[in-house]
Amino acid sequence: MRAVVQTVGRASVTVDGEVVGAVDDGLLVLLGVTHSDTAEIARTMARKVHELRILDDERSAAEIGAPILVVSQFTLYGDARKGRRPSWTAAAPAEVAEPLVEETIRALRERGATVETGRFRAHMLVESVNVGPRTILLDL
């Protein structure tokens, strides 16, 4: 599982003209799933994201109650080392990825996080205003 975590002043996801998820002063998490990922890895990712000391004064979302916007992003497993057309073979198929994205979201909420989401398999418009900017790649 791979996540790009960004501190944001605001972030939102729009699908078909409707805002389906939005946060202010929190984290935007782009989340990708690969074939070998499991529910245990999803729960570990949730813990790492929630406790990541990336916010002001080296604080975490868990410490200050910052909201988290989670957006599924299979393209995090794109491979463009050969040629100009990325290969997506390292990304798990939707039938595998969707339940693991949902498990990550569920685990974050069980930890007390306020979580907004994108919409799986939808064409999403993701907008964000990065703070810092601070961006971290978590690769489990």
Coordinates of N, CA, C and O in Angstrom, one line a residue:
M1 N 0.9 -1.2 0.0 CA 0.0 0.0 0.0 C 0.9 1.2 0.0 O 2.0 1.2 0.6
R2 N 0.5 2.2 -0.7 CA 1.3 3.4 -0.9 C 0.3 4.6 -0.7 O -0.8 4.6 -1.2
A3 N 0.8 5.7 0.1 CA 0.0 6.9 0.3 C 0.9 8.1 0.1 O 2.0 8.1 0.6
V4 N 0.4 9.1 -0.5 CA 1.0 10.4 -0.6 C 0.1 11.2 0.4 O -1.1 11.4 0.2
V5 N 0.8 11.8 1.4 CA 0.1 12.5 2.5 C 0.6 14.0 2.4 O 1.8 14.2 2.4
Q6 N -0.4 14.9 2.3 CA -0.1 16.3 2.1 C -0.9 17.1 3.2 O -2.0 16.8 3.5
T7 N -0.2 18.1 3.8 CA -0.9 19.0 4.7 C -1.6 20.0 3.8 O -1.1 20.5 2.8
V8 N -2.9 20.3 4.1 CA -3.7 21.1 3.3 C -4.4 22.2 4.1 O -4.9 21.9 5.3
G9 N -4.6 23.4 3.6 CA -5.5 24.4 4.2 C -6.9 24.0 3.9 O -7.8 24.2 4.7
R10 N -7.1 23.5 2.7 CA -8.4 22.9 2.3 C -8.2 22.0 1.1 O -7.2 22.1 0.3
A11 N -9.1 21.0 1.0 CA -9.0 20.1 -0.1 C -10.4 19.6 -0.3 O -11.2 19.5 0.6
S12 N -10.7 19.2 -1.6 CA -12.1 18.7 -1.9 C -12.0 17.8 -3.1 O -11.1 17.8 -3.9
V13 N -13.0 17.0 -3.2 CA -13.2 16.1 -4.3 C -14.6 16.3 -4.9 O -15.6 16.3 -4.1
T14 N -14.7 16.5 -6.2 CA -15.9 16.8 -6.9 C -16.1 15.7 -7.9 O -15.2 15.3 -8.6
V15 N -17.4 15.1 -7.9 CA -17.8 14.1 -8.9 C -19.0 14.6 -9.5 O -20.0 14.9 -8.9
D16 N -19.1 14.7 -10.9 CA -20.2 15.1 -11.6 C -20.8 16.4 -11.1 O -22.0 16.6 -10.9
G17 N -19.9 17.4 -10.8 CA -20.4 18.7 -10.3 C -20.8 18.8 -8.8 O -21.1 19.9 -8.3
E18 N -20.7 17.7 -8.1 CA -21.1 17.6 -6.7 C -19.8 17.4 -5.8 O -19.1 16.5 -6.1
V19 N -19.7 18.2 -4.8 CA -18.6 18.0 -3.8 C -19.0 16.8 -3.0 O -20.0 16.8 -2.3
V20 N -18.1 15.7 -3.1 CA -18.5 14.5 -2.3 C -17.6 14.4 -1.0 O -17.9 13.5 -0.2
G21 N -16.6 15.2 -0.9 CA -15.7 15.1 0.3 C -14.9 16.4 0.3 O -14.4 16.9 -0.7
A22 N -14.7 17.0 1.5 CA -13.9 18.2 1.7 C -13.4 18.3 3.1 O -14.1 17.9 4.0
V23 N -12.2 18.9 3.3 CA -11.7 19.1 4.6 C -11.0 20.5 4.6 O -10.6 21.0 3.5
D24 N -10.9 21.1 5.8 CA -10.2 22.3 6.0 C -9.1 22.0 7.1 O -9.4 21.3 8.0
D25 N -7.9 22.6 6.9 CA -6.8 22.4 7.8 C -6.6 21.0 8.3 O -6.8 20.7 9.5
G26 N -6.3 20.2 7.4 CA -6.0 18.7 7.7 C -5.1 18.1 6.7 O -4.1 18.7 6.3
L27 N -5.4 16.8 6.4 CA -4.6 16.0 5.5 C -5.3 15.6 4.3 O -6.5 15.2 4.4
L28 N -4.7 15.6 3.1 CA -5.1 14.9 1.9 C -4.3 13.7 1.7 O -3.1 13.8 1.7
V29 N -4.9 12.5 1.6 CA -4.2 11.3 1.5 C -4.7 10.6 0.1 O -5.8 10.3 0.0
L30 N -3.7 10.5 -0.8 CA -3.9 9.8 -2.0 C -3.4 8.4 -1.7 O -2.3 8.2 -1.4
L31 N -4.3 7.4 -1.9 CA -4.0 6.0 -1.4 C -4.1 5.0 -2.6 O -5.1 4.9 -3.3
G32 N -3.0 4.3 -2.8 CA -2.9 3.3 -3.8 C -2.7 1.9 -3.2 O -2.1 1.7 -2.1
V33 N -3.3 0.9 -3.8 CA -3.2 -0.5 -3.3 C -2.6 -1.4 -4.4 O -2.8 -1.2 -5.6
T34 N -1.7 -2.3 -3.9 CA -1.1 -3.3 -4.8 C -1.6 -4.7 -4.5 O -2.3 -4.9 -3.5
H35 N -1.2 -5.6 -5.3 CA -1.7 -7.0 -5.2 C -1.5 -7.7 -3.9 O -2.3 -8.5 -3.5
S36 N -0.4 -7.4 -3.2 CA 0.0 -8.1 -2.0 C -0.6 -7.5 -0.7 O -0.3 -8.0 0.4
D37 N -1.3 -6.4 -0.9 CA -1.8 -5.7 0.3 C -2.9 -6.5 1.0 O -3.6 -7.3 0.4
T38 N -3.0 -6.3 2.3 CA -4.0 -7.1 3.1 C -4.7 -6.1 4.0 O -4.3 -4.9 4.1
A39 N -5.8 -6.6 4.7 CA -6.5 -5.7 5.7 C -5.5 -5.3 6.8 O -5.6 -4.1 7.3
E40 N -4.6 -6.1 7.2 CA -3.6 -5.7 8.2 C -2.8 -4.6 7.8 O -2.5 -3.6 8.5
I41 N -2.3 -4.6 6.5 CA -1.5 -3.5 6.0 C -2.4 -2.2 5.9 O -1.9 -1.2 6.2
A42 N -3.7 -2.4 5.6 CA -4.6 -1.2 5.5 C -4.7 -0.6 6.9 O -4.7 0.6 7.1
R43 N -4.8 -1.4 8.0 CA -4.9 -0.9 9.3 C -3.6 -0.2 9.8 O -3.6 0.8 10.4
T44 N -2.5 -0.8 9.3 CA -1.2 -0.2 9.6 C -1.1 1.2 8.9 O -0.6 2.1 9.5
M45 N -1.5 1.2 7.7 CA -1.5 2.5 7.0 C -2.3 3.5 7.7 O -1.9 4.7 7.8
A46 N -3.5 3.1 8.1 CA -4.4 4.1 8.8 C -3.7 4.6 10.1 O -3.7 5.8 10.3
R47 N -3.0 3.8 10.8 CA -2.3 4.2 12.0 C -1.2 5.2 11.7 O -1.0 6.2 12.3
K48 N -0.4 4.8 10.6 CA 0.7 5.7 10.2 C 0.3 7.0 9.8 O 0.8 8.1 10.2
V49 N -0.8 7.1 9.0 CA -1.3 8.4 8.5 C -1.8 9.2 9.7 O -1.5 10.4 9.8
H50 N -2.6 8.6 10.6 CA -3.2 9.3 11.7 C -2.2 9.8 12.7 O -2.3 10.9 13.2
E51 N -1.1 9.1 12.9 CA -0.1 9.5 13.8 C 1.2 10.2 13.2 O 2.1 10.5 13.9
L52 N 1.1 10.4 11.9 CA 2.2 11.0 11.2 C 2.4 12.5 11.7 O 1.5 13.3 11.6
R53 N 3.6 12.8 12.2 CA 3.8 14.1 12.8 C 4.3 15.1 11.7 O 5.4 15.6 11.6
I54 N 3.3 15.4 10.8 CA 3.6 16.3 9.6 C 2.9 17.7 9.8 O 3.3 18.6 9.0
L55 N 2.1 17.8 10.7 CA 1.4 19.1 10.9 C 2.2 20.1 11.6 O 3.3 19.8 12.1
D56 N 1.8 21.3 11.8 CA 2.5 22.4 12.5 C 3.0 21.9 13.8 O 2.3 21.2 14.5
D57 N 4.2 22.3 14.2 CA 4.8 22.0 15.5 C 5.0 20.5 15.7 O 4.9 20.0 16.8
E58 N 5.2 19.8 14.5 CA 5.4 18.3 14.5 C 4.3 17.6 15.2 O 4.5 16.6 16.0
R59 N 3.1 18.0 15.0 CA 1.9 17.3 15.6 C 1.2 16.5 14.5 O 1.4 16.6 13.3
S60 N 0.4 15.5 15.0 CA -0.3 14.6 14.1 C -1.8 14.9 14.0 O -2.3 15.6 14.9
A61 N -2.4 14.4 13.1 CA -3.9 14.5 13.0 C -4.5 13.9 14.3 O -5.5 14.4 14.8
A62 N -3.9 12.8 14.8 CA -4.5 12.2 16.0 C -4.4 13.2 17.2 O -5.3 13.2 18.0
E63 N -3.3 13.9 17.3 CA -3.1 14.8 18.4 C -4.1 16.0 18.4 O -4.5 16.4 19.4
I64 N -4.3 16.6 17.2 CA -5.1 17.8 17.1 C -6.5 17.6 16.5 O -7.2 18.6 16.4
G65 N -6.8 16.4 16.1 CA -8.1 16.2 15.6 C -8.3 16.7 14.2 O -9.4 17.0 13.8
A66 N -7.2 16.8 13.4 CA -7.3 17.3 12.0 C -8.0 16.4 11.2 O -7.8 15.1 11.2
P67 N -8.9 16.8 10.3 CA -9.6 15.9 9.4 C -8.8 15.4 8.3 O -7.7 16.0 8.0
I68 N -9.2 14.3 7.7 CA -8.4 13.6 6.7 C -9.3 13.3 5.5 O -10.4 12.8 5.6
L69 N -8.9 13.7 4.3 CA -9.6 13.4 3.1 C -8.8 12.3 2.4 O -7.7 12.5 2.0
V70 N -9.5 11.1 2.2 CA -8.8 10.0 1.6 C -9.4 9.8 0.2 O -10.6 9.7 0.0
V71 N -8.5 9.7 -0.8 CA -8.8 9.6 -2.2 C -8.1 8.4 -2.8 O -6.9 8.3 -2.8
S72 N -8.8 7.4 -3.3 CA -8.2 6.2 -3.9 C -7.4 6.7 -5.2 O -7.9 7.6 -5.9
Q73 N -6.2 6.1 -5.4 CA -5.4 6.6 -6.5 C -4.5 5.5 -7.0 O -3.4 5.3 -6.6
F74 N -5.1 4.7 -7.9 CA -4.4 3.5 -8.4 C -3.1 3.9 -9.2 O -2.1 3.2 -9.3
T75 N -3.1 5.2 -9.7 CA -1.9 5.6 -10.4 C -0.6 5.8 -9.6 O 0.5 5.9 -10.2
L76 N -0.7 5.7 -8.3 CA 0.5 5.7 -7.5 C 1.4 4.5 -7.7 O 2.5 4.4 -7.4
Y77 N 0.8 3.4 -8.4 CA 1.5 2.3 -8.7 C 1.9 2.2 -10.2 O 2.2 1.2 -10.8
G78 N 1.8 3.4 -10.9 CA 2.2 3.5 -12.3 C 3.7 3.3 -12.4 O 4.4 3.8 -11.6
D79 N 4.1 2.7 -13.5 CA 5.5 2.5 -13.8 C 5.8 3.0 -15.2 O 5.3 2.4 -16.1
A80 N 6.6 4.1 -15.2 CA 6.9 4.7 -16.5 C 8.4 4.6 -16.8 O 9.0 5.4 -17.5
R81 N 9.1 3.5 -16.2 CA 10.5 3.4 -16.4 C 10.8 3.0 -17.9 O 11.9 3.3 -18.4
K82 N 9.9 2.3 -18.6 CA 10.2 1.9 -19.9 C 9.2 2.7 -20.8 O 8.0 2.4 -20.8
G83 N 9.7 3.6 -21.6 CA 8.9 4.4 -22.5 C 8.1 5.5 -21.8 O 8.4 5.9 -20.7
R84 N 7.1 5.9 -22.6 CA 6.3 7.1 -22.1 C 4.9 6.7 -21.6 O 4.2 7.5 -21.1
R85 N 4.5 5.5 -21.9 CA 3.2 5.0 -21.5 C 3.3 4.2 -20.2 O 3.9 3.1 -20.1
P86 N 2.7 4.7 -19.1 CA 2.9 4.0 -17.8 C 2.2 2.6 -17.8 O 1.1 2.5 -18.5
S87 N 2.7 1.7 -17.1 CA 2.1 0.4 -16.9 C 1.4 0.5 -15.6 O 1.9 1.0 -14.6
W88 N 0.2 -0.1 -15.5 CA -0.5 -0.1 -14.2 C -0.6 -1.5 -13.6 O -1.4 -1.8 -12.7
T89 N 0.3 -2.4 -14.0 CA 0.2 -3.8 -13.6 C 0.5 -4.0 -12.1 O 0.0 -4.9 -11.5
A90 N 1.2 -3.1 -11.5 CA 1.4 -3.2 -10.0 C 0.2 -2.7 -9.2 O 0.2 -3.0 -8.0
A91 N -0.7 -2.0 -9.8 CA -1.9 -1.6 -9.1 C -2.9 -2.8 -9.0 O -3.1 -3.5 -9.9
A92 N -3.4 -3.0 -7.8 CA -4.4 -4.0 -7.6 C -5.7 -3.7 -8.4 O -6.1 -2.5 -8.5
P93 N -6.4 -4.7 -8.9 CA -7.6 -4.5 -9.6 C -8.7 -3.9 -8.6 O -8.6 -4.1 -7.4
A94 N -9.7 -3.2 -9.1 CA -10.6 -2.5 -8.3 C -11.3 -3.5 -7.3 O -11.6 -3.1 -6.2
E95 N -11.5 -4.7 -7.7 CA -12.2 -5.7 -6.8 C -11.4 -6.0 -5.5 O -11.9 -6.3 -4.5
V96 N -10.1 -5.9 -5.7 CA -9.2 -6.1 -4.5 C -8.9 -4.7 -3.8 O -8.9 -4.7 -2.6
A97 N -8.8 -3.7 -4.6 CA -8.4 -2.4 -4.0 C -9.5 -1.7 -3.2 O -9.3 -1.2 -2.1
E98 N -10.7 -1.8 -3.7 CA -11.8 -1.0 -3.0 C -12.0 -1.5 -1.6 O -12.1 -0.6 -0.7
P99 N -12.1 -2.8 -1.3 CA -12.3 -3.2 0.1 C -11.1 -2.8 1.0 O -11.3 -2.5 2.2
L100 N -9.9 -2.7 0.5 CA -8.8 -2.3 1.3 C -8.7 -0.8 1.5 O -8.3 -0.3 2.6
V101 N -9.2 0.0 0.5 CA -9.3 1.4 0.7 C -10.4 1.6 1.8 O -10.2 2.4 2.8
E102 N -11.5 0.9 1.7 CA -12.6 1.0 2.7 C -12.1 0.6 4.1 O -12.5 1.2 5.1
E103 N -11.2 -0.4 4.2 CA -10.7 -0.9 5.5 C -9.8 0.2 6.1 O -9.8 0.5 7.3
T104 N -9.0 0.9 5.2 CA -8.2 2.0 5.7 C -9.1 3.1 6.3 O -8.8 3.6 7.4
I105 N -10.1 3.5 5.6 CA -11.0 4.5 6.0 C -11.7 4.1 7.3 O -11.8 4.9 8.3
R106 N -12.2 2.9 7.4 CA -12.8 2.3 8.6 C -11.8 2.4 9.8 O -12.2 2.8 10.9
A107 N -10.6 2.0 9.6 CA -9.6 2.0 10.6 C -9.3 3.4 11.1 O -9.1 3.6 12.3
L108 N -9.2 4.3 10.2 CA -9.0 5.7 10.6 C -10.2 6.2 11.5 O -10.0 6.8 12.5
R109 N -11.4 5.9 11.1 CA -12.6 6.3 11.8 C -12.6 5.6 13.2 O -13.0 6.3 14.2
E110 N -12.2 4.4 13.3 CA -12.2 3.7 14.6 C -11.2 4.3 15.5 O -11.3 4.2 16.7
R111 N -10.2 4.9 14.9 CA -9.2 5.6 15.7 C -9.7 7.0 16.2 O -9.0 7.7 16.9
G112 N -10.8 7.4 15.7 CA -11.4 8.7 16.1 C -11.2 9.8 15.1 O -11.6 10.9 15.3
A113 N -10.7 9.5 13.9 CA -10.4 10.5 12.9 C -11.7 10.9 12.2 O -12.6 10.1 12.0
T114 N -11.8 12.2 11.9 CA -12.9 12.6 11.0 C -12.4 12.4 9.6 O -11.3 13.0 9.2
V115 N -13.1 11.6 8.8 CA -12.6 11.2 7.5 C -13.7 11.5 6.4 O -14.8 11.2 6.6
E116 N -13.2 12.2 5.4 CA -14.0 12.4 4.2 C -13.4 11.6 3.1 O -12.2 11.2 3.2
T117 N -14.1 11.3 2.0 CA -13.6 10.5 1.0 C -14.0 11.0 -0.4 O -14.9 11.8 -0.6
G118 N -13.2 10.4 -1.4 CA -13.6 10.6 -2.8 C -14.6 9.5 -3.1 O -15.2 8.9 -2.2
R119 N -14.8 9.2 -4.3 CA -15.7 8.1 -4.8 C -14.9 7.1 -5.6 O -14.4 7.5 -6.7
F120 N -14.9 5.9 -5.2 CA -14.1 4.9 -5.9 C -14.7 4.7 -7.3 O -15.9 4.7 -7.5
R121 N -13.7 4.5 -8.2 CA -14.0 4.3 -9.7 C -14.7 5.5 -10.4 O -15.2 5.4 -11.5
A122 N -14.8 6.6 -9.7 CA -15.4 7.8 -10.3 C -14.3 8.7 -10.9 O -13.1 8.7 -10.5
H123 N -14.7 9.5 -11.9 CA -13.8 10.5 -12.4 C -13.9 11.7 -11.5 O -14.9 12.4 -11.4
M124 N -12.8 11.9 -10.7 CA -12.8 12.9 -9.6 C -12.0 14.1 -10.0 O -10.9 14.0 -10.6
L125 N -12.5 15.3 -9.5 CA -11.7 16.5 -9.6 C -11.2 16.7 -8.2 O -12.0 17.0 -7.3
V126 N -9.9 16.6 -8.0 CA -9.4 16.8 -6.6 C -8.7 18.2 -6.6 O -7.8 18.4 -7.4
E127 N -9.1 19.0 -5.7 CA -8.5 20.3 -5.5 C -7.9 20.4 -4.1 O -8.4 19.8 -3.1
S128 N -6.7 21.0 -4.0 CA -6.1 21.2 -2.7 C -5.2 22.4 -2.7 O -4.7 22.9 -3.7
V129 N -5.2 23.0 -1.5 CA -4.3 24.1 -1.2 C -3.3 23.5 -0.2 O -3.6 23.3 1.0
N130 N -2.1 23.3 -0.6 CA -1.1 22.7 0.3 C -0.5 23.7 1.2 O -0.4 24.9 0.9
V131 N -0.3 23.2 2.4 CA 0.3 24.1 3.5 C 1.8 23.6 3.7 O 2.0 22.5 3.8
G132 N 2.7 24.6 3.6 CA 4.1 24.3 3.8 C 4.9 24.6 2.6 O 5.6 25.5 2.6
P133 N 4.8 23.8 1.5 CA 4.1 22.5 1.4 C 4.8 21.4 2.1 O 6.0 21.4 2.1
R134 N 4.0 20.5 2.6 CA 4.6 19.3 3.3 C 3.9 18.1 2.6 O 2.7 17.9 2.7
T135 N 4.7 17.2 2.0 CA 4.2 16.0 1.4 C 5.2 14.9 1.7 O 6.4 15.0 1.6
I136 N 4.6 13.8 2.1 CA 5.3 12.6 2.5 C 4.8 11.4 1.8 O 3.5 11.2 1.6
L137 N 5.7 10.5 1.3 CA 5.3 9.2 0.7 C 5.4 8.1 1.7 O 6.5 7.9 2.3
L138 N 4.3 7.4 2.0 CA 4.3 6.3 2.9 C 4.2 5.1 2.0 O 3.3 5.0 1.2
D139 N 5.1 4.1 2.1 CA 5.1 2.9 1.3 C 5.3 1.7 2.2 O 6.3 1.5 2.8
L140 N 4.2 1.0 2.3 CA 4.2 -0.2 3.2 C 4.3 -1.5 2.4 O 3.8 -1.6 1.3

